[in-house]
mmCIF file with all atom_site columns, C-alpha atoms in Angstrom:
data_model
loop_
_atom_site.group_PDB
_atom_site.id
_atom_site.type_symbol
_atom_site.label_atom_id
_atom_site.label_alt_id
_atom_site.label_comp_id
_atom_site.label_asym_id
_atom_site.label_entity_id
_atom_site.label_seq_id
_atom_site.pdbx_PDB_ins_code
_atom_site.Cartn_x
_atom_site.Cartn_y
_atom_site.Cartn_z
_atom_site.occupancy
_atom_site.B_iso_or_equiv
_atom_site.pdbx_formal_charge
_atom_site.auth_seq_id
_atom_site.auth_comp_id
_atom_site.auth_asym_id
_atom_site.auth_atom_id
_atom_site.pdbx_PDB_model_num
ATOM 1   C CA . ALA A 1 1   ? -0.005  0.121  -0.199  1.00 77.00 ? 1   ALA A CA 1
ATOM 2   C CA . GLN A 1 2   ? 1.176   3.599  -0.539  1.00 86.00 ? 2   GLN A CA 1
ATOM 3   C CA . SER A 1 3   ? 1.038   6.200  1.963   1.00 93.00 ? 3   SER A CA 1
ATOM 4   C CA . VAL A 1 4   ? 2.572   9.628  2.622   1.00 96.00 ? 4   VAL A CA 1
ATOM 5   C CA . THR A 1 5   ? 4.180   10.843 5.868   1.00 97.00 ? 5   THR A CA 1
ATOM 6   C CA . GLN A 1 6   ? 4.249   14.524 6.859   1.00 97.00 ? 6   GLN A CA 1
ATOM 7   C CA . PRO A 1 7   ? 5.900   14.491 10.574  1.00 96.00 ? 7   PRO A CA 1
ATOM 8   C CA . ASP A 1 8   ? 5.597   17.985 11.293  1.00 95.00 ? 8   ASP A CA 1
ATOM 9   C CA . ILE A 1 9   ? 1.690   18.982 11.809  1.00 95.00 ? 9   ILE A CA 1
ATOM 10  C CA . HIS A 1 10  ? 2.826   22.678 12.312  1.00 95.00 ? 10  HIS A CA 1
ATOM 11  C CA . ILE A 1 11  ? 5.740   24.810 11.980  1.00 97.00 ? 11  ILE A CA 1
ATOM 12  C CA . THR A 1 12  ? 6.715   28.392 12.574  1.00 97.00 ? 12  THR A CA 1
ATOM 13  C CA . VAL A 1 13  ? 9.207   30.235 10.444  1.00 97.00 ? 13  VAL A CA 1
ATOM 14  C CA . SER A 1 14  ? 10.336  33.721 10.705  1.00 97.00 ? 14  SER A CA 1
ATOM 15  C CA . GLU A 1 15  ? 9.499   36.066 7.921   1.00 96.00 ? 15  GLU A CA 1
ATOM 16  C CA . GLY A 1 16  ? 12.751  36.161 5.594   1.00 97.00 ? 16  GLY A CA 1
ATOM 17  C CA . ALA A 1 17  ? 13.754  32.613 7.021   1.00 97.00 ? 17  ALA A CA 1
ATOM 18  C CA . SER A 1 18  ? 14.322  29.895 5.546   1.00 97.00 ? 18  SER A CA 1
ATOM 19  C CA . LEU A 1 19  ? 12.454  26.780 5.245   1.00 97.00 ? 19  LEU A CA 1
ATOM 20  C CA . GLU A 1 20  ? 12.049  23.222 5.090   1.00 97.00 ? 20  GLU A CA 1
ATOM 21  C CA . LEU A 1 21  ? 9.306   20.905 5.105   1.00 98.00 ? 21  LEU A CA 1
ATOM 22  C CA . ARG A 1 22  ? 9.393   17.033 5.651   1.00 98.00 ? 22  ARG A CA 1
ATOM 23  C CA . CYS A 1 23  ? 7.732   13.824 3.528   1.00 98.00 ? 23  CYS A CA 1
ATOM 24  C CA . ASN A 1 24  ? 8.572   10.901 3.549   1.00 97.00 ? 24  ASN A CA 1
ATOM 25  C CA . TYR A 1 25  ? 6.751   8.228  1.388   1.00 95.00 ? 25  TYR A CA 1
ATOM 26  C CA . SER A 1 26  ? 6.065   4.713  1.193   1.00 93.00 ? 26  SER A CA 1
ATOM 27  C CA . TYR A 1 27  ? 5.894   2.549  -2.145  1.00 88.00 ? 27  TYR A CA 1
ATOM 28  C CA . GLY A 1 28  ? 7.468   0.010  -3.901  1.00 81.00 ? 28  GLY A CA 1
ATOM 29  C CA . ALA A 1 29  ? 9.149   1.755  -6.727  1.00 80.00 ? 29  ALA A CA 1
ATOM 30  C CA . THR A 1 30  ? 9.875   5.283  -7.310  1.00 77.00 ? 30  THR A CA 1
ATOM 31  C CA . PRO A 1 31  ? 6.034   7.323  -7.761  1.00 86.00 ? 31  PRO A CA 1
ATOM 32  C CA . TYR A 1 32  ? 4.859   10.329 -8.919  1.00 90.00 ? 32  TYR A CA 1
ATOM 33  C CA . LEU A 1 33  ? 5.504   13.246 -6.631  1.00 94.00 ? 33  LEU A CA 1
ATOM 34  C CA . PHE A 1 34  ? 3.682   16.670 -5.711  1.00 95.00 ? 34  PHE A CA 1
ATOM 35  C CA . TRP A 1 35  ? 3.419   19.284 -3.324  1.00 97.00 ? 35  TRP A CA 1
ATOM 36  C CA . TYR A 1 36  ? 0.445   21.345 -2.643  1.00 97.00 ? 36  TYR A CA 1
ATOM 37  C CA . VAL A 1 37  ? -0.420  24.021 -0.783  1.00 97.00 ? 37  VAL A CA 1
ATOM 38  C CA . GLN A 1 38  ? -4.232  25.429 0.641   1.00 95.00 ? 38  GLN A CA 1
ATOM 39  C CA . SER A 1 39  ? -4.858  28.487 1.934   1.00 90.00 ? 39  SER A CA 1
ATOM 40  C CA . PRO A 1 40  ? -7.611  28.773 4.355   1.00 82.00 ? 40  PRO A CA 1
ATOM 41  C CA . GLY A 1 41  ? -11.095 27.676 2.361   1.00 75.00 ? 41  GLY A CA 1
ATOM 42  C CA . GLN A 1 42  ? -9.603  27.390 -0.809  1.00 80.00 ? 42  GLN A CA 1
ATOM 43  C CA . GLY A 1 43  ? -8.909  24.692 -3.009  1.00 85.00 ? 43  GLY A CA 1
ATOM 44  C CA . LEU A 1 44  ? -5.317  23.169 -3.482  1.00 93.00 ? 44  LEU A CA 1
ATOM 45  C CA . GLN A 1 45  ? -2.672  24.648 -5.840  1.00 94.00 ? 45  GLN A CA 1
ATOM 46  C CA . LEU A 1 46  ? 0.083   22.817 -7.453  1.00 94.00 ? 46  LEU A CA 1
ATOM 47  C CA . LEU A 1 47  ? 3.650   24.281 -6.299  1.00 97.00 ? 47  LEU A CA 1
ATOM 48  C CA . LEU A 1 48  ? 5.703   21.532 -7.790  1.00 96.00 ? 48  LEU A CA 1
ATOM 49  C CA . LYS A 1 49  ? 6.067   17.935 -9.201  1.00 93.00 ? 49  LYS A CA 1
ATOM 50  C CA . TYR A 1 50  ? 8.349   15.526 -9.823  1.00 93.00 ? 50  TYR A CA 1
ATOM 51  C CA . PHE A 1 51  ? 7.945   12.802 -12.625 1.00 87.00 ? 51  PHE A CA 1
ATOM 52  C CA . SER A 1 52  ? 11.945  11.549 -13.461 1.00 83.00 ? 52  SER A CA 1
ATOM 53  C CA . GLY A 1 53  ? 14.848  12.941 -14.001 1.00 85.00 ? 53  GLY A CA 1
ATOM 54  C CA . ASP A 1 54  ? 16.390  15.916 -12.068 1.00 87.00 ? 54  ASP A CA 1
ATOM 55  C CA . THR A 1 55  ? 15.906  15.204 -8.580  1.00 90.00 ? 55  THR A CA 1
ATOM 56  C CA . LEU A 1 56  ? 15.453  18.727 -7.663  1.00 96.00 ? 56  LEU A CA 1
ATOM 57  C CA . VAL A 1 57  ? 12.632  20.410 -8.806  1.00 96.00 ? 57  VAL A CA 1
ATOM 58  C CA . GLN A 1 58  ? 11.459  23.705 -9.196  1.00 96.00 ? 58  GLN A CA 1
ATOM 59  C CA . GLY A 1 59  ? 8.344   25.595 -8.461  1.00 96.00 ? 59  GLY A CA 1
ATOM 60  C CA . ILE A 1 60  ? 6.063   28.335 -8.078  1.00 95.00 ? 60  ILE A CA 1
ATOM 61  C CA . LYS A 1 61  ? 6.732   30.994 -5.815  1.00 94.00 ? 61  LYS A CA 1
ATOM 62  C CA . GLY A 1 62  ? 10.197  30.282 -5.267  1.00 96.00 ? 62  GLY A CA 1
ATOM 63  C CA . PHE A 1 63  ? 9.756   26.809 -3.926  1.00 97.00 ? 63  PHE A CA 1
ATOM 64  C CA . GLU A 1 64  ? 12.114  23.736 -4.358  1.00 97.00 ? 64  GLU A CA 1
ATOM 65  C CA . ALA A 1 65  ? 11.817  20.425 -3.465  1.00 98.00 ? 65  ALA A CA 1
ATOM 66  C CA . GLU A 1 66  ? 14.672  17.462 -3.897  1.00 96.00 ? 66  GLU A CA 1
ATOM 67  C CA . PHE A 1 67  ? 13.820  13.467 -4.320  1.00 95.00 ? 67  PHE A CA 1
ATOM 68  C CA . LYS A 1 68  ? 15.520  11.580 -2.517  1.00 94.00 ? 68  LYS A CA 1
ATOM 69  C CA . ARG A 1 69  ? 15.486  7.943  -3.453  1.00 92.00 ? 69  ARG A CA 1
ATOM 70  C CA . SER A 1 70  ? 17.617  6.665  -0.513  1.00 92.00 ? 70  SER A CA 1
ATOM 71  C CA . GLN A 1 71  ? 15.889  8.281  2.162   1.00 94.00 ? 71  GLN A CA 1
ATOM 72  C CA . SER A 1 72  ? 12.121  7.883  0.215   1.00 93.00 ? 72  SER A CA 1
ATOM 73  C CA . SER A 1 73  ? 11.753  11.928 0.975   1.00 96.00 ? 73  SER A CA 1
ATOM 74  C CA . PHE A 1 74  ? 10.368  14.479 -1.132  1.00 97.00 ? 74  PHE A CA 1
ATOM 75  C CA . ASN A 1 75  ? 11.322  17.744 1.097   1.00 98.00 ? 75  ASN A CA 1
ATOM 76  C CA . LEU A 1 76  ? 10.128  21.182 0.732   1.00 98.00 ? 76  LEU A CA 1
ATOM 77  C CA . ARG A 1 77  ? 12.184  24.077 0.773   1.00 98.00 ? 77  ARG A CA 1
ATOM 78  C CA . LYS A 1 78  ? 12.626  28.105 0.196   1.00 98.00 ? 78  LYS A CA 1
ATOM 79  C CA . PRO A 1 79  ? 15.295  30.403 0.668   1.00 97.00 ? 79  PRO A CA 1
ATOM 80  C CA . SER A 1 80  ? 13.878  33.340 2.465   1.00 97.00 ? 80  SER A CA 1
ATOM 81  C CA . VAL A 1 81  ? 9.629   32.983 3.708   1.00 97.00 ? 81  VAL A CA 1
ATOM 82  C CA . HIS A 1 82  ? 7.011   35.533 2.943   1.00 96.00 ? 82  HIS A CA 1
ATOM 83  C CA . TRP A 1 83  ? 4.042   35.998 5.084   1.00 95.00 ? 83  TRP A CA 1
ATOM 84  C CA . SER A 1 84  ? 1.668   35.136 2.099   1.00 94.00 ? 84  SER A CA 1
ATOM 85  C CA . ASP A 1 85  ? 3.151   31.354 2.095   1.00 96.00 ? 85  ASP A CA 1
ATOM 86  C CA . ALA A 1 86  ? 1.297   30.899 5.927   1.00 96.00 ? 86  ALA A CA 1
ATOM 87  C CA . ALA A 1 87  ? -0.971  28.237 4.776   1.00 96.00 ? 87  ALA A CA 1
ATOM 88  C CA . GLU A 1 88  ? -1.185  24.224 4.736   1.00 96.00 ? 88  GLU A CA 1
ATOM 89  C CA . TYR A 1 89  ? 1.189   22.263 2.785   1.00 98.00 ? 89  TYR A CA 1
ATOM 90  C CA . PHE A 1 90  ? 0.295   18.589 1.455   1.00 98.00 ? 90  PHE A CA 1
ATOM 91  C CA . CYS A 1 91  ? 2.328   16.048 -0.115  1.00 98.00 ? 91  CYS A CA 1
ATOM 92  C CA . ALA A 1 92  ? 1.266   13.535 -2.754  1.00 96.00 ? 92  ALA A CA 1
ATOM 93  C CA . LEU A 1 93  ? 2.159   10.588 -4.285  1.00 93.00 ? 93  LEU A CA 1
ATOM 94  C CA . ARG A 1 94  ? 0.655   9.331  -7.684  1.00 89.00 ? 94  ARG A CA 1
ATOM 95  C CA . PRO A 1 95  ? 1.804   5.313  -8.138  1.00 79.00 ? 95  PRO A CA 1
ATOM 96  C CA . MET A 1 96  ? 3.681   4.917  -12.100 1.00 72.00 ? 96  MET A CA 1
ATOM 97  C CA . ASN A 1 97  ? 2.369   1.270  -12.822 1.00 65.00 ? 97  ASN A CA 1
ATOM 98  C CA . THR A 1 98  ? -1.243  2.266  -13.254 1.00 62.00 ? 98  THR A CA 1
ATOM 99  C CA . GLY A 1 99  ? -2.856  4.510  -15.573 1.00 60.00 ? 99  GLY A CA 1
ATOM 100 C CA . PHE A 1 100 ? -5.209  5.984  -12.905 1.00 67.00 ? 100 PHE A CA 1
ATOM 101 C CA . GLN A 1 101 ? -4.463  9.143  -11.344 1.00 72.00 ? 101 GLN A CA 1
ATOM 102 C CA . LYS A 1 102 ? -5.349  8.779  -7.831  1.00 86.00 ? 102 LYS A CA 1
ATOM 103 C CA . LEU A 1 103 ? -3.471  10.916 -5.788  1.00 92.00 ? 103 LEU A CA 1
ATOM 104 C CA . VAL A 1 104 ? -2.611  10.090 -1.679  1.00 93.00 ? 104 VAL A CA 1
ATOM 105 C CA . PHE A 1 105 ? -1.719  12.471 0.485   1.00 96.00 ? 105 PHE A CA 1
ATOM 106 C CA . GLY A 1 106 ? -0.108  13.465 3.311   1.00 97.00 ? 106 GLY A CA 1
ATOM 107 C CA . THR A 1 107 ? -1.896  14.658 6.714   1.00 96.00 ? 107 THR A CA 1
ATOM 108 C CA . GLY A 1 108 ? -0.459  18.062 6.194   1.00 97.00 ? 108 GLY A CA 1
ATOM 109 C CA . THR A 1 109 ? 1.863   20.526 7.849   1.00 97.00 ? 109 THR A CA 1
ATOM 110 C CA . ARG A 1 110 ? 0.603   24.385 8.610   1.00 97.00 ? 110 ARG A CA 1
ATOM 111 C CA . LEU A 1 111 ? 2.852   27.055 8.353   1.00 97.00 ? 111 LEU A CA 1
ATOM 112 C CA . LEU A 1 112 ? 3.028   29.801 10.780  1.00 96.00 ? 112 LEU A CA 1
ATOM 113 C CA . VAL A 1 113 ? 5.107   32.776 9.771   1.00 96.00 ? 113 VAL A CA 1
ATOM 114 C CA . SER A 1 114 ? 5.957   35.403 12.397  1.00 95.00 ? 114 SER A CA 1
ATOM 115 C CA . PRO A 1 115 ? 7.335   39.275 11.832  1.00 91.00 ? 115 PRO A CA 1
ATOM 116 C CA . ASP B 2 1   ? -8.797  29.661 -19.380 1.00 63.00 ? 1   ASP B CA 1
ATOM 117 C CA . ALA B 2 2   ? -11.092 28.972 -17.404 1.00 74.00 ? 2   ALA B CA 1
ATOM 118 C CA . GLY B 2 3   ? -9.935  26.202 -14.344 1.00 91.00 ? 3   GLY B CA 1
ATOM 119 C CA . VAL B 2 4   ? -11.785 24.000 -12.398 1.00 94.00 ? 4   VAL B CA 1
ATOM 120 C CA . THR B 2 5   ? -15.337 24.962 -10.932 1.00 95.00 ? 5   THR B CA 1
ATOM 121 C CA . GLN B 2 6   ? -17.121 23.419 -8.567  1.00 96.00 ? 6   GLN B CA 1
ATOM 122 C CA . SER B 2 7   ? -20.843 24.586 -7.155  1.00 96.00 ? 7   SER B CA 1
ATOM 123 C CA . PRO B 2 8   ? -21.799 25.378 -4.391  1.00 96.00 ? 8   PRO B CA 1
ATOM 124 C CA . THR B 2 9   ? -19.971 26.735 -2.580  1.00 95.00 ? 9   THR B CA 1
ATOM 125 C CA . HIS B 2 10  ? -21.340 25.819 1.003   1.00 96.00 ? 10  HIS B CA 1
ATOM 126 C CA . LEU B 2 11  ? -24.325 23.669 1.607   1.00 96.00 ? 11  LEU B CA 1
ATOM 127 C CA . ILE B 2 12  ? -26.310 23.011 4.710   1.00 97.00 ? 12  ILE B CA 1
ATOM 128 C CA . LYS B 2 13  ? -27.978 19.742 5.338   1.00 97.00 ? 13  LYS B CA 1
ATOM 129 C CA . THR B 2 14  ? -29.497 17.652 7.816   1.00 97.00 ? 14  THR B CA 1
ATOM 130 C CA . ARG B 2 15  ? -28.699 14.249 8.530   1.00 97.00 ? 15  ARG B CA 1
ATOM 131 C CA . GLY B 2 16  ? -30.371 11.848 6.228   1.00 97.00 ? 16  GLY B CA 1
ATOM 132 C CA . GLN B 2 17  ? -31.075 13.863 3.600   1.00 98.00 ? 17  GLN B CA 1
ATOM 133 C CA . GLN B 2 18  ? -28.868 13.748 0.068   1.00 98.00 ? 18  GLN B CA 1
ATOM 134 C CA . VAL B 2 19  ? -26.745 16.569 -1.718  1.00 98.00 ? 19  VAL B CA 1
ATOM 135 C CA . THR B 2 20  ? -25.088 16.710 -5.429  1.00 98.00 ? 20  THR B CA 1
ATOM 136 C CA . LEU B 2 21  ? -21.868 18.295 -6.108  1.00 98.00 ? 21  LEU B CA 1
ATOM 137 C CA . ARG B 2 22  ? -21.012 19.696 -8.963  1.00 98.00 ? 22  ARG B CA 1
ATOM 138 C CA . CYS B 2 23  ? -18.269 19.932 -10.540 1.00 98.00 ? 23  CYS B CA 1
ATOM 139 C CA . SER B 2 24  ? -16.799 21.281 -14.308 1.00 97.00 ? 24  SER B CA 1
ATOM 140 C CA . PRO B 2 25  ? -13.130 20.310 -15.265 1.00 95.00 ? 25  PRO B CA 1
ATOM 141 C CA . LYS B 2 26  ? -10.556 22.336 -16.799 1.00 93.00 ? 26  LYS B CA 1
ATOM 142 C CA . SER B 2 27  ? -10.728 22.791 -20.211 1.00 91.00 ? 27  SER B CA 1
ATOM 143 C CA . GLY B 2 28  ? -9.125  20.424 -22.324 1.00 89.00 ? 28  GLY B CA 1
ATOM 144 C CA . HIS B 2 29  ? -9.404  17.616 -19.132 1.00 91.00 ? 29  HIS B CA 1
ATOM 145 C CA . ASP B 2 30  ? -11.351 14.732 -19.536 1.00 92.00 ? 30  ASP B CA 1
ATOM 146 C CA . THR B 2 31  ? -11.238 12.791 -15.883 1.00 92.00 ? 31  THR B CA 1
ATOM 147 C CA . VAL B 2 32  ? -12.677 14.098 -13.103 1.00 95.00 ? 32  VAL B CA 1
ATOM 148 C CA . SER B 2 33  ? -11.785 12.669 -9.195  1.00 95.00 ? 33  SER B CA 1
ATOM 149 C CA . TRP B 2 34  ? -13.901 14.009 -5.849  1.00 97.00 ? 34  TRP B CA 1
ATOM 150 C CA . TYR B 2 35  ? -12.293 13.734 -2.770  1.00 97.00 ? 35  TYR B CA 1
ATOM 151 C CA . GLN B 2 36  ? -13.002 14.197 0.842   1.00 98.00 ? 36  GLN B CA 1
ATOM 152 C CA . GLN B 2 37  ? -10.977 16.644 3.255   1.00 95.00 ? 37  GLN B CA 1
ATOM 153 C CA . ALA B 2 38  ? -12.224 16.619 6.973   1.00 94.00 ? 38  ALA B CA 1
ATOM 154 C CA . LEU B 2 39  ? -11.091 19.219 9.128   1.00 90.00 ? 39  LEU B CA 1
ATOM 155 C CA . GLY B 2 40  ? -7.274  19.013 10.076  1.00 87.00 ? 40  GLY B CA 1
ATOM 156 C CA . GLN B 2 41  ? -6.945  16.181 7.543   1.00 92.00 ? 41  GLN B CA 1
ATOM 157 C CA . GLY B 2 42  ? -5.717  15.734 3.838   1.00 93.00 ? 42  GLY B CA 1
ATOM 158 C CA . PRO B 2 43  ? -7.977  14.548 1.167   1.00 95.00 ? 43  PRO B CA 1
ATOM 159 C CA . GLN B 2 44  ? -8.922  11.402 0.596   1.00 96.00 ? 44  GLN B CA 1
ATOM 160 C CA . PHE B 2 45  ? -9.771  9.829  -2.937  1.00 95.00 ? 45  PHE B CA 1
ATOM 161 C CA . ILE B 2 46  ? -13.584 8.975  -2.803  1.00 97.00 ? 46  ILE B CA 1
ATOM 162 C CA . PHE B 2 47  ? -13.712 7.613  -7.051  1.00 95.00 ? 47  PHE B CA 1
ATOM 163 C CA . GLN B 2 48  ? -12.590 8.466  -10.553 1.00 94.00 ? 48  GLN B CA 1
ATOM 164 C CA . TYR B 2 49  ? -14.732 9.447  -13.528 1.00 94.00 ? 49  TYR B CA 1
ATOM 165 C CA . TYR B 2 50  ? -13.319 8.608  -16.934 1.00 92.00 ? 50  TYR B CA 1
ATOM 166 C CA . GLU B 2 51  ? -15.617 8.063  -20.598 1.00 91.00 ? 51  GLU B CA 1
ATOM 167 C CA . GLU B 2 52  ? -18.511 8.317  -17.883 1.00 94.00 ? 52  GLU B CA 1
ATOM 168 C CA . GLU B 2 53  ? -18.154 5.475  -16.217 1.00 94.00 ? 53  GLU B CA 1
ATOM 169 C CA . GLU B 2 54  ? -16.389 4.819  -12.448 1.00 93.00 ? 54  GLU B CA 1
ATOM 170 C CA . ARG B 2 55  ? -12.867 3.859  -13.054 1.00 89.00 ? 55  ARG B CA 1
ATOM 171 C CA . GLN B 2 56  ? -11.376 3.596  -9.719  1.00 88.00 ? 56  GLN B CA 1
ATOM 172 C CA . ARG B 2 57  ? -12.624 4.071  -6.042  1.00 92.00 ? 57  ARG B CA 1
ATOM 173 C CA . GLY B 2 58  ? -11.713 4.484  -2.644  1.00 91.00 ? 58  GLY B CA 1
ATOM 174 C CA . ASN B 2 59  ? -12.641 3.736  1.040   1.00 92.00 ? 59  ASN B CA 1
ATOM 175 C CA . PHE B 2 60  ? -16.090 5.037  0.809   1.00 96.00 ? 60  PHE B CA 1
ATOM 176 C CA . PRO B 2 61  ? -19.229 3.545  1.244   1.00 96.00 ? 61  PRO B CA 1
ATOM 177 C CA . ASP B 2 62  ? -22.754 2.871  -1.540  1.00 96.00 ? 62  ASP B CA 1
ATOM 178 C CA . ARG B 2 63  ? -23.853 6.149  -0.305  1.00 97.00 ? 63  ARG B CA 1
ATOM 179 C CA . PHE B 2 64  ? -21.339 7.931  -2.326  1.00 98.00 ? 64  PHE B CA 1
ATOM 180 C CA . SER B 2 65  ? -22.420 7.901  -5.825  1.00 97.00 ? 65  SER B CA 1
ATOM 181 C CA . GLY B 2 66  ? -21.433 10.054 -8.968  1.00 97.00 ? 66  GLY B CA 1
ATOM 182 C CA . HIS B 2 67  ? -21.752 10.844 -12.383 1.00 97.00 ? 67  HIS B CA 1
ATOM 183 C CA . GLN B 2 68  ? -19.853 11.793 -15.687 1.00 97.00 ? 68  GLN B CA 1
ATOM 184 C CA . PHE B 2 69  ? -21.598 13.681 -18.431 1.00 97.00 ? 69  PHE B CA 1
ATOM 185 C CA . PRO B 2 70  ? -20.687 13.997 -22.192 1.00 96.00 ? 70  PRO B CA 1
ATOM 186 C CA . ASN B 2 71  ? -19.507 17.599 -21.625 1.00 95.00 ? 71  ASN B CA 1
ATOM 187 C CA . TYR B 2 72  ? -17.284 15.635 -19.230 1.00 95.00 ? 72  TYR B CA 1
ATOM 188 C CA . SER B 2 73  ? -18.912 17.187 -16.140 1.00 97.00 ? 73  SER B CA 1
ATOM 189 C CA . SER B 2 74  ? -19.629 15.685 -12.726 1.00 98.00 ? 74  SER B CA 1
ATOM 190 C CA . GLU B 2 75  ? -21.747 14.980 -10.285 1.00 98.00 ? 75  GLU B CA 1
ATOM 191 C CA . LEU B 2 76  ? -21.415 13.936 -6.851  1.00 98.00 ? 76  LEU B CA 1
ATOM 192 C CA . ASN B 2 77  ? -24.290 12.223 -4.926  1.00 98.00 ? 77  ASN B CA 1
ATOM 193 C CA . VAL B 2 78  ? -24.090 11.417 -1.742  1.00 98.00 ? 78  VAL B CA 1
ATOM 194 C CA . ASN B 2 79  ? -27.059 9.654  0.667   1.00 97.00 ? 79  ASN B CA 1
ATOM 195 C CA . ALA B 2 80  ? -28.331 9.226  3.623   1.00 97.00 ? 80  ALA B CA 1
ATOM 196 C CA . LEU B 2 81  ? -25.731 12.265 4.668   1.00 97.00 ? 81  LEU B CA 1
ATOM 197 C CA . LEU B 2 82  ? -24.135 11.542 8.410   1.00 97.00 ? 82  LEU B CA 1
ATOM 198 C CA . LEU B 2 83  ? -22.910 13.825 10.399  1.00 97.00 ? 83  LEU B CA 1
ATOM 199 C CA . GLY B 2 84  ? -19.484 12.223 9.564   1.00 96.00 ? 84  GLY B CA 1
ATOM 200 C CA . ASP B 2 85  ? -20.151 13.466 6.283   1.00 97.00 ? 85  ASP B CA 1
ATOM 201 C CA . SER B 2 86  ? -18.937 17.440 7.156   1.00 98.00 ? 86  SER B CA 1
ATOM 202 C CA . ALA B 2 87  ? -16.464 18.233 5.691   1.00 97.00 ? 87  ALA B CA 1
ATOM 203 C CA . LEU B 2 88  ? -14.805 19.733 2.033   1.00 95.00 ? 88  LEU B CA 1
ATOM 204 C CA . TYR B 2 89  ? -15.426 17.853 -0.839  1.00 97.00 ? 89  TYR B CA 1
ATOM 205 C CA . LEU B 2 90  ? -13.069 18.539 -3.647  1.00 96.00 ? 90  LEU B CA 1
ATOM 206 C CA . CYS B 2 91  ? -12.927 18.020 -7.125  1.00 97.00 ? 91  CYS B CA 1
ATOM 207 C CA . ALA B 2 92  ? -10.043 17.492 -9.696  1.00 95.00 ? 92  ALA B CA 1
ATOM 208 C CA . SER B 2 93  ? -9.653  17.196 -13.551 1.00 94.00 ? 93  SER B CA 1
ATOM 209 C CA . SER B 2 94  ? -6.825  16.129 -15.236 1.00 90.00 ? 94  SER B CA 1
ATOM 210 C CA . SER B 2 95  ? -6.014  14.575 -18.795 1.00 87.00 ? 95  SER B CA 1
ATOM 211 C CA . GLU B 2 96  ? -6.128  10.857 -19.734 1.00 80.00 ? 96  GLU B CA 1
ATOM 212 C CA . VAL B 2 97  ? -3.478  11.603 -22.622 1.00 77.00 ? 97  VAL B CA 1
ATOM 213 C CA . LEU B 2 98  ? -1.362  12.540 -20.264 1.00 71.00 ? 98  LEU B CA 1
ATOM 214 C CA . LYS B 2 99  ? -1.128  9.528  -18.116 1.00 64.00 ? 99  LYS B CA 1
ATOM 215 C CA . GLY B 2 100 ? 1.802   11.651 -15.925 1.00 56.00 ? 100 GLY B CA 1
ATOM 216 C CA . ASP B 2 101 ? -0.374  15.136 -15.638 1.00 70.00 ? 101 ASP B CA 1
ATOM 217 C CA . THR B 2 102 ? -0.997  17.012 -12.960 1.00 85.00 ? 102 THR B CA 1
ATOM 218 C CA . GLN B 2 103 ? -4.437  16.783 -10.992 1.00 90.00 ? 103 GLN B CA 1
ATOM 219 C CA . TYR B 2 104 ? -6.087  20.462 -10.862 1.00 92.00 ? 104 TYR B CA 1
ATOM 220 C CA . PHE B 2 105 ? -8.337  21.000 -8.420  1.00 94.00 ? 105 PHE B CA 1
ATOM 221 C CA . GLY B 2 106 ? -11.150 23.243 -7.766  1.00 95.00 ? 106 GLY B CA 1
ATOM 222 C CA . PRO B 2 107 ? -12.242 25.505 -4.683  1.00 93.00 ? 107 PRO B CA 1
ATOM 223 C CA . GLY B 2 108 ? -14.224 22.565 -3.090  1.00 95.00 ? 108 GLY B CA 1
ATOM 224 C CA . THR B 2 109 ? -17.910 22.882 -1.453  1.00 96.00 ? 109 THR B CA 1
ATOM 225 C CA . ARG B 2 110 ? -18.224 22.535 2.031   1.00 96.00 ? 110 ARG B CA 1
ATOM 226 C CA . LEU B 2 111 ? -20.390 20.615 2.960   1.00 97.00 ? 111 LEU B CA 1
ATOM 227 C CA . THR B 2 112 ? -21.967 20.854 6.795   1.00 97.00 ? 112 THR B CA 1
ATOM 228 C CA . VAL B 2 113 ? -24.465 18.161 7.529   1.00 97.00 ? 113 VAL B CA 1
ATOM 229 C CA . LEU B 2 114 ? -26.543 18.733 11.329  1.00 96.00 ? 114 LEU B CA 1
#
C-alpha cells in the first residue's frame, strides 16, 4: 500500500528565514510526487511535481523540492519565507505503474510565519 | 482558460438528507476525481470518472455515488447524510492522454451536516 507521511503538524518560521517541510513516502517503486498548498478555505494549488530526471525540482513562488530515493523523501524548501506563505502544505504521491491518477496525500503541515 | 469550477460553494444539510455537488473540469481535461477533506486532514480519494464510467474507487460506502456527463462535467451524490460527512469536497481534473499529468483542483464545496 502507498502512504505519505508529513511528520510535522505545525511549523513556525520567522519571515525571511529559510524553510524545509518534510515528506516521506512508502511505495514499492518511485512514484510521481507532488507538493500542493492550501490557503484557508481554498482548494489546492500545485507548487511543484517530480516525475523523473533531475532530483531537484523548481516550483512556483520560489519553492523547490529534492527527491531522495535512498531516504524515500521529497522535502520542500524555500530560502526566504514571506508572510503570504502561511498556509497548509500537502505532499502527495501517485503510483507510476497504473493508468489511474489517484493521489495519496499526507496529513499536511501548517506553516505559520512570524514577523 | 477557466480552471476547475465547483458548485455550490457552501451547503448545509441535515442528517438523512441527500446532496448533489457539481464540478466542471479544466478545459481540455477528460478525467474527474473527487476527494473528501475532513477538518485538519489531507484529502481522501473518493472515486474517479473517465468516459462516463467510475474507474477507480476509494474506501467510501455506496452512499457516495457519482456521474460524469458527455461534456466531462461530473456530479457527486451522497445519500443518507451522516454528521461525519461534513467536510470540504474537492474535485480535480486531469487528462487521460497525458497519464503523468497533474491533477488540478477546484476551490471545493464545504458541506455541513447538522
